[in-house]
Amino acid sequence: IIHMDGITKVYDTGKVKVEALRGIDLSVQKGEFVAIVGPSGSGKSTLMNLIGCLDTPTGGQFDLAGEAVAGLDRDQLADVRNRRVGFIFQNFNLLPQISAFENVEMPMLFGGVSKRERRERACELLERVGLGNRMDHKPTELSGGQMQRVAIARALAMNPDILLADEPTGNLDSASGGDIMTLFKNLWEQGGTLVVVTHDMALANRAGRVVEIRDGLIVRDTANAA
Amino acid sequence: IIHMDGITKVYDTGKVKVEALRGIDLSVQKGEFVAIVGPSGSGKSTLMNLIGCLDTPTGGQFDLAGEAVAGLDRDQLADVRNRRVGFIFQNFNLLPQISAFENVEMPMLFGGVSKRERRERACELLERVGLGNRMDHKPTELSGGQMQRVAIARALAMNPDILLADEPTGNLDSASGGDIMTLFKNLWEQGGTLVVVTHDMALANRAGRVVEIRDGLIVRDTANAA
Ligand SMILES: Nc1ncnc2c1ncn2[C@@H]1O[C@H](COP(=O)(O)OP(=O)(O)OP(=O)(O)O)[C@@H](O)[C@H]1O
Ligand SMILES: Nc1ncnc2c1ncn2[C@@H]1O[C@H](COP(=O)(O)OP(=O)(O)OP(=O)(O)O)[C@@H](O)[C@H]1O
Ligand SMILES: [Mg+2]
Ligand SMILES: [Mg+2]
């Protein structure tokens, strides 16, 4: 469902030039649960942004769900993304001026879900991440870990085929982090594909496969070791 | 150096009302290293914002460095804070339009440090947190963990008496997190006072004392157990 061949990403802002990814070969089958680990600055978020089609590679071949991503136009890309990919950003990326409830509702609004179904689903997801009593709070009226859980609920709103999570438990205590792991496991058991960046080895060990990145290259992939 | 008696904090935005702190009694002596732990949403950041004088309590008595904080005017408060307190925010709070180097220099500019000394210290601190080759990057040109390390370097710029760190290693891998723990230990050994919120039990166990917060109250304090 994810196929990358020789993927590179260079950030070149004139003043600074960084080769964040230097040749990534990565294939993920439908229904896999992959953990991506590696030191700070090694290229994990850069890789996730490419998989999630939020950025384009500098070079290499990338197919998502069997389609060559480079061939899609912006609207097609946005549509594929909204329906099939749930993305949990490292910095949450919530809309600050609307409530937690409205943030979770957002993808369903774009996805053409009926009002009644949207509201039921947003309620249910916020309850499941433990925020039933914080639905009307705006992001600035929430704690760090609460914002992170709203971002997780939002990513699950369209029941995505692929869930991309960039450090989803960094701001959570072990109990809340455990609840999130259970949510991910449920999605996996329903046949979902998960790619999770994490520094939390407890979460990485729950995945079916661990890919380690260092300096923009894959240095270890338990799929190859099996 | 920190003395709190019956401290409460209520967030009341008209629509939502939350009793984030419901009567905190906390005394920290000069030279202590205190870890604050507790579930997501329990009131840790709220408490840190009060200790760091970034917000005012709803009720109770609070003395910092022997002075009743309520009695200081805004300028005196800002001056005490800049010279004596280093603050690492949960969301980093870097200025996005200037470089990592300029962000670390900022407190020293306000603190009246000479240009040459400012530059040397900013360089040295960025090297020590492992970002010697990222000094010219703006925050948007850095990874999550790199931004966090810039925030740590900035908090140490004025060699503060008190370091307040709200989840300083949430975005760091274990090696980078270990470097930060060493930095904190060094500051402690030089006689500094540290108060660190963390979900990372490895960091909490390196502290001299652990205070656990739940639902706006202190439920456990190893100082009392000793
Ligand atoms: N501006 C605000 N308005 C209303 N409620 C708020 C506001 N800021 C925080 N809260 C609420 O106060 C409670 C305490 O928040 P706080 O940020 O102190 O928690 P925390 O212990 O730091 O959590 P975390 O570990 O998730 O960062 C939370 O339930 C939160 O929803
Ligand atoms: N917009 C940008 N411009 C220039 N360099 C960038 C940009 N974004 C990231 N970088 C650099 O690319 C490298 C990879 O960044 P990335 O965010 O992918 O790392 P990461 O593995 O997610 O790290 P962390 O665990 O700290 O979040 C870093 O060294 C970073 O400084
Ligand atoms: Mg990252
Ligand atoms: Mg917090």
mmCIF file of C-alpha atoms in Angstrom, chain A:
data_model
loop_
_atom_site.group_PDB
_atom_site.id
_atom_site.type_symbol
_atom_site.label_atom_id
_atom_site.label_comp_id
_atom_site.label_asym_id
_atom_site.label_seq_id
_atom_site.Cartn_x
_atom_site.Cartn_y
_atom_site.Cartn_z
ATOM 1 C CA ILE A 1 0.000 0.000 0.000
ATOM 2 C CA ILE A 2 3.102 2.192 0.443
ATOM 3 C CA HIS A 3 5.999 1.684 -1.950
ATOM 4 C CA MET A 4 9.076 3.939 -1.910
ATOM 5 C CA ASP A 5 12.155 3.440 -4.061
ATOM 6 C CA GLY A 6 15.255 5.617 -3.774
ATOM 7 C CA ILE A 7 13.348 8.483 -2.131
ATOM 8 C CA THR A 8 15.395 11.606 -1.373
ATOM 9 C CA LYS A 9 14.400 14.939 0.226
ATOM 10 C CA VAL A 10 16.610 18.011 0.248
ATOM 11 C CA TYR A 11 15.574 21.172 2.083
ATOM 12 C CA ASP A 12 17.170 24.095 0.274
ATOM 13 C CA THR A 13 16.164 27.494 1.539
ATOM 14 C CA GLY A 14 19.031 29.339 -0.074
ATOM 15 C CA LYS A 15 20.779 29.891 3.201
ATOM 16 C CA VAL A 16 20.635 26.355 4.515
ATOM 17 C CA LYS A 17 20.741 23.056 2.598
ATOM 18 C CA VAL A 18 19.928 19.812 4.363
ATOM 19 C CA GLU A 19 19.731 16.316 2.836
ATOM 20 C CA ALA A 20 17.023 15.075 5.203
ATOM 21 C CA LEU A 21 16.440 11.780 3.298
ATOM 22 C CA ARG A 22 19.241 10.241 1.266
ATOM 23 C CA GLY A 23 17.733 7.238 -0.498
ATOM 24 C CA ILE A 24 14.833 5.513 1.269
ATOM 25 C CA ASP A 25 13.588 2.108 0.040
ATOM 26 C CA LEU A 26 10.465 1.204 2.004
ATOM 27 C CA SER A 27 7.520 -1.075 1.188
ATOM 28 C CA VAL A 28 4.578 -1.422 3.561
ATOM 29 C CA GLN A 29 1.853 -3.989 2.871
ATOM 30 C CA LYS A 30 -1.802 -3.414 3.642
ATOM 31 C CA GLY A 31 -2.534 -4.365 7.245
ATOM 32 C CA GLU A 32 0.999 -3.919 8.591
ATOM 33 C CA PHE A 33 1.814 -1.977 11.797
ATOM 34 C CA VAL A 34 5.249 -0.359 11.333
ATOM 35 C CA ALA A 35 7.085 1.660 14.008
ATOM 36 C CA ILE A 36 9.678 4.188 12.795
ATOM 37 C CA VAL A 37 12.395 5.007 15.325
ATOM 38 C CA GLY A 38 15.634 6.991 15.232
ATOM 39 C CA PRO A 39 17.480 9.937 16.760
ATOM 40 C CA SER A 40 16.125 13.478 16.831
ATOM 41 C CA GLY A 41 16.768 15.109 13.442
ATOM 42 C CA SER A 42 17.247 11.825 11.579
ATOM 43 C CA GLY A 43 14.449 12.418 9.048
ATOM 44 C CA LYS A 44 11.386 10.641 10.521
ATOM 45 C CA SER A 45 8.918 13.546 10.207
ATOM 46 C CA THR A 46 10.242 14.328 6.738
ATOM 47 C CA LEU A 47 9.494 10.727 5.726
ATOM 48 C CA MET A 48 6.024 10.859 7.288
ATOM 49 C CA ASN A 49 5.191 14.091 5.460
ATOM 50 C CA LEU A 50 6.082 12.391 2.163
ATOM 51 C CA ILE A 51 4.042 9.253 2.925
ATOM 52 C CA GLY A 52 1.108 11.482 3.907
ATOM 53 C CA CYS A 53 1.467 13.446 0.632
ATOM 54 C CA LEU A 54 1.931 16.694 2.495
ATOM 55 C CA ASP A 55 5.218 17.319 0.741
ATOM 56 C CA THR A 56 6.881 16.043 -2.408
ATOM 57 C CA PRO A 57 10.159 14.113 -2.597
ATOM 58 C CA THR A 58 13.180 15.648 -4.325
ATOM 59 C CA GLY A 59 13.820 12.361 -6.128
ATOM 60 C CA GLY A 60 12.783 8.698 -6.265
ATOM 61 C CA GLN A 61 9.602 6.718 -6.915
ATOM 62 C CA PHE A 62 6.574 6.753 -4.554
ATOM 63 C CA ASP A 63 3.304 4.812 -4.954
ATOM 64 C CA LEU A 64 0.446 5.083 -2.441
ATOM 65 C CA ALA A 65 -2.472 2.629 -2.518
ATOM 66 C CA GLY A 66 -1.230 1.435 -5.901
ATOM 67 C CA GLU A 67 -1.200 4.861 -7.512
ATOM 68 C CA ALA A 68 1.907 6.796 -8.491
ATOM 69 C CA VAL A 69 1.448 9.872 -6.315
ATOM 70 C CA ALA A 70 3.439 12.087 -8.662
ATOM 71 C CA GLY A 71 0.729 11.580 -11.283
ATOM 72 C CA LEU A 72 -2.175 12.926 -9.196
ATOM 73 C CA ASP A 73 -3.261 16.557 -9.258
ATOM 74 C CA ARG A 74 -3.718 18.559 -6.080
ATOM 75 C CA ASP A 75 -7.443 17.933 -5.734
ATOM 76 C CA GLN A 76 -7.119 14.191 -6.320
ATOM 77 C CA LEU A 77 -4.268 14.093 -3.812
ATOM 78 C CA ALA A 78 -6.279 15.972 -1.182
ATOM 79 C CA ASP A 79 -9.251 13.676 -1.774
ATOM 80 C CA VAL A 80 -7.201 10.454 -1.443
ATOM 81 C CA ARG A 81 -5.606 11.875 1.665
ATOM 82 C CA ASN A 82 -8.830 12.924 3.376
ATOM 83 C CA ARG A 83 -10.642 9.651 2.737
ATOM 84 C CA ARG A 84 -7.911 7.127 3.220
ATOM 85 C CA VAL A 85 -5.154 8.637 5.366
ATOM 86 C CA GLY A 86 -5.415 9.797 8.980
ATOM 87 C CA PHE A 87 -2.473 11.996 10.034
ATOM 88 C CA ILE A 88 -1.415 12.792 13.597
ATOM 89 C CA PHE A 89 1.165 15.579 13.458
ATOM 90 C CA GLN A 90 4.086 15.925 15.853
ATOM 91 C CA ASN A 91 2.813 19.396 16.754
ATOM 92 C CA PHE A 92 -0.905 18.428 16.649
ATOM 93 C CA ASN A 93 -1.842 21.108 14.052
ATOM 94 C CA LEU A 94 -5.309 21.757 15.489
ATOM 95 C CA LEU A 95 -7.340 24.773 14.358
ATOM 96 C CA PRO A 96 -7.011 27.096 17.374
ATOM 97 C CA GLN A 97 -10.194 29.086 16.937
ATOM 98 C CA ILE A 98 -12.678 26.201 17.051
ATOM 99 C CA SER A 99 -13.512 23.652 19.741
ATOM 100 C CA ALA A 100 -12.110 20.137 20.175
ATOM 101 C CA PHE A 101 -15.448 18.813 18.899
ATOM 102 C CA GLU A 102 -15.346 20.966 15.759
ATOM 103 C CA ASN A 103 -11.726 19.972 15.102
ATOM 104 C CA VAL A 104 -12.677 16.278 15.102
ATOM 105 C CA GLU A 105 -15.736 16.987 12.917
ATOM 106 C CA MET A 106 -13.655 18.768 10.260
ATOM 107 C CA PRO A 107 -12.465 15.795 8.124
ATOM 108 C CA MET A 108 -16.024 14.453 8.034
ATOM 109 C CA LEU A 109 -17.328 17.815 6.823
ATOM 110 C CA PHE A 110 -14.931 17.646 3.880
ATOM 111 C CA GLY A 111 -15.696 13.968 3.438
ATOM 112 C CA GLY A 112 -19.418 14.589 2.911
ATOM 113 C CA VAL A 113 -20.616 12.739 6.030
ATOM 114 C CA SER A 114 -24.169 13.600 7.229
ATOM 115 C CA LYS A 115 -24.499 16.031 10.127
ATOM 116 C CA ARG A 116 -26.010 13.487 12.510
ATOM 117 C CA GLU A 117 -23.359 10.874 11.765
ATOM 118 C CA ARG A 118 -20.564 13.458 12.068
ATOM 119 C CA ARG A 119 -21.716 14.548 15.485
ATOM 120 C CA GLU A 120 -22.185 11.032 16.803
ATOM 121 C CA ARG A 121 -18.752 9.977 15.595
ATOM 122 C CA ALA A 122 -16.990 13.106 16.975
ATOM 123 C CA CYS A 123 -18.636 12.496 20.371
ATOM 124 C CA GLU A 124 -17.733 8.831 20.380
ATOM 125 C CA LEU A 125 -14.092 9.438 19.430
ATOM 126 C CA LEU A 126 -13.571 12.184 22.023
ATOM 127 C CA GLU A 127 -15.068 9.918 24.687
ATOM 128 C CA ARG A 128 -12.718 7.129 23.633
ATOM 129 C CA VAL A 129 -9.618 9.318 24.014
ATOM 130 C CA GLY A 130 -10.879 10.420 27.449
ATOM 131 C CA LEU A 131 -12.024 13.938 26.554
ATOM 132 C CA GLY A 132 -15.798 13.617 26.854
ATOM 133 C CA ASN A 133 -15.780 16.526 29.334
ATOM 134 C CA ARG A 134 -13.569 18.811 27.228
ATOM 135 C CA MET A 135 -15.467 18.850 23.898
ATOM 136 C CA ASP A 136 -16.248 22.565 23.967
ATOM 137 C CA HIS A 137 -12.717 23.651 24.869
ATOM 138 C CA LYS A 138 -10.597 25.364 22.255
ATOM 139 C CA PRO A 139 -7.009 24.074 21.865
ATOM 140 C CA THR A 140 -5.667 26.967 23.990
ATOM 141 C CA GLU A 141 -8.001 25.822 26.765
ATOM 142 C CA LEU A 142 -6.532 22.334 26.804
ATOM 143 C CA SER A 143 -3.391 20.755 28.245
ATOM 144 C CA GLY A 144 -0.602 19.517 25.935
ATOM 145 C CA GLY A 145 -1.623 15.895 26.199
ATOM 146 C CA GLN A 146 -5.308 16.783 25.745
ATOM 147 C CA MET A 147 -4.499 18.592 22.476
ATOM 148 C CA GLN A 148 -2.580 15.550 21.341
ATOM 149 C CA ARG A 149 -5.568 13.319 22.045
ATOM 150 C CA VAL A 150 -7.879 15.631 20.066
ATOM 151 C CA ALA A 151 -5.436 15.293 17.143
ATOM 152 C CA ILE A 152 -5.641 11.508 17.474
ATOM 153 C CA ALA A 153 -9.458 11.537 17.535
ATOM 154 C CA ARG A 154 -9.477 13.776 14.446
ATOM 155 C CA ALA A 155 -7.137 11.422 12.552
ATOM 156 C CA LEU A 156 -9.512 8.512 13.215
ATOM 157 C CA ALA A 157 -12.644 10.444 12.174
ATOM 158 C CA MET A 158 -12.892 8.993 8.634
ATOM 159 C CA ASN A 159 -11.900 5.501 9.792
ATOM 160 C CA PRO A 160 -8.834 5.678 7.549
ATOM 161 C CA ASP A 161 -7.211 2.755 5.724
ATOM 162 C CA ILE A 162 -3.814 4.182 6.634
ATOM 163 C CA LEU A 163 -2.988 5.911 9.935
ATOM 164 C CA LEU A 164 0.207 7.955 10.048
ATOM 165 C CA ALA A 165 1.147 9.047 13.572
ATOM 166 C CA ASP A 166 4.214 11.212 14.246
ATOM 167 C CA GLU A 167 5.088 10.778 17.933
ATOM 168 C CA PRO A 168 1.462 10.363 19.127
ATOM 169 C CA THR A 169 2.236 9.795 22.826
ATOM 170 C CA GLY A 170 5.067 12.275 23.527
ATOM 171 C CA ASN A 171 2.893 14.412 25.821
ATOM 172 C CA LEU A 172 0.967 11.612 27.493
ATOM 173 C CA ASP A 173 1.382 9.854 30.830
ATOM 174 C CA SER A 174 1.604 6.086 30.694
ATOM 175 C CA ALA A 175 -2.132 5.512 31.339
ATOM 176 C CA SER A 176 -3.291 7.879 28.556
ATOM 177 C CA GLY A 177 -0.527 6.524 26.300
ATOM 178 C CA GLY A 178 -1.813 3.013 26.971
ATOM 179 C CA ASP A 179 -5.347 4.046 25.909
ATOM 180 C CA ILE A 180 -3.943 5.314 22.612
ATOM 181 C CA MET A 181 -1.992 2.100 22.023
ATOM 182 C CA THR A 182 -5.263 0.189 22.486
ATOM 183 C CA LEU A 183 -6.966 2.437 19.921
ATOM 184 C CA PHE A 184 -4.163 1.771 17.441
ATOM 185 C CA LYS A 185 -4.303 -1.971 18.094
ATOM 186 C CA ASN A 186 -8.065 -1.936 17.416
ATOM 187 C CA LEU A 187 -7.567 -0.159 14.099
ATOM 188 C CA TRP A 188 -4.851 -2.686 13.215
ATOM 189 C CA GLU A 189 -7.091 -5.613 14.072
ATOM 190 C CA GLN A 190 -9.801 -4.167 11.812
ATOM 191 C CA GLY A 191 -7.313 -4.461 8.929
ATOM 192 C CA GLY A 192 -5.886 -0.945 9.046
ATOM 193 C CA THR A 193 -2.309 -0.091 8.070
ATOM 194 C CA LEU A 194 -0.363 1.892 10.667
ATOM 195 C CA VAL A 195 2.933 3.763 10.419
ATOM 196 C CA VAL A 196 3.917 5.294 13.768
ATOM 197 C CA VAL A 197 7.002 7.381 14.557
ATOM 198 C CA THR A 198 7.840 7.077 18.228
ATOM 199 C CA HIS A 199 10.578 7.508 20.819
ATOM 200 C CA ASP A 200 8.478 5.347 23.176
ATOM 201 C CA MET A 201 9.964 1.869 22.946
ATOM 202 C CA ALA A 202 6.899 0.383 24.688
ATOM 203 C CA LEU A 203 4.823 1.520 21.688
ATOM 204 C CA ALA A 204 7.477 0.505 19.142
ATOM 205 C CA ASN A 205 7.547 -3.021 20.538
ATOM 206 C CA ARG A 206 3.767 -3.352 20.101
ATOM 207 C CA ALA A 207 4.197 -2.857 16.362
ATOM 208 C CA GLY A 208 4.667 -5.782 14.021
ATOM 209 C CA ARG A 209 7.808 -4.302 12.468
ATOM 210 C CA VAL A 210 10.424 -1.705 13.462
ATOM 211 C CA VAL A 211 12.279 0.489 10.936
ATOM 212 C CA GLU A 212 15.218 2.513 12.253
ATOM 213 C CA ILE A 213 16.316 5.719 10.519
ATOM 214 C CA ARG A 214 19.619 7.481 11.063
ATOM 215 C CA ASP A 215 20.909 10.499 9.090
ATOM 216 C CA GLY A 216 18.304 10.156 6.350
ATOM 217 C CA LEU A 217 18.816 6.422 5.693
ATOM 218 C CA ILE A 218 17.177 3.187 6.899
ATOM 219 C CA VAL A 219 19.806 1.368 8.970
ATOM 220 C CA ARG A 220 17.629 -1.447 10.309
ATOM 221 C CA ASP A 221 14.305 -3.062 9.305
ATOM 222 C CA THR A 222 13.033 -6.025 11.286
ATOM 223 C CA ALA A 223 11.087 -7.153 8.178
ATOM 224 C CA ASN A 224 14.451 -8.076 6.657
ATOM 225 C CA ALA A 225 15.645 -9.782 9.776
ATOM 226 C CA ALA A 226 12.673 -12.127 9.974
#
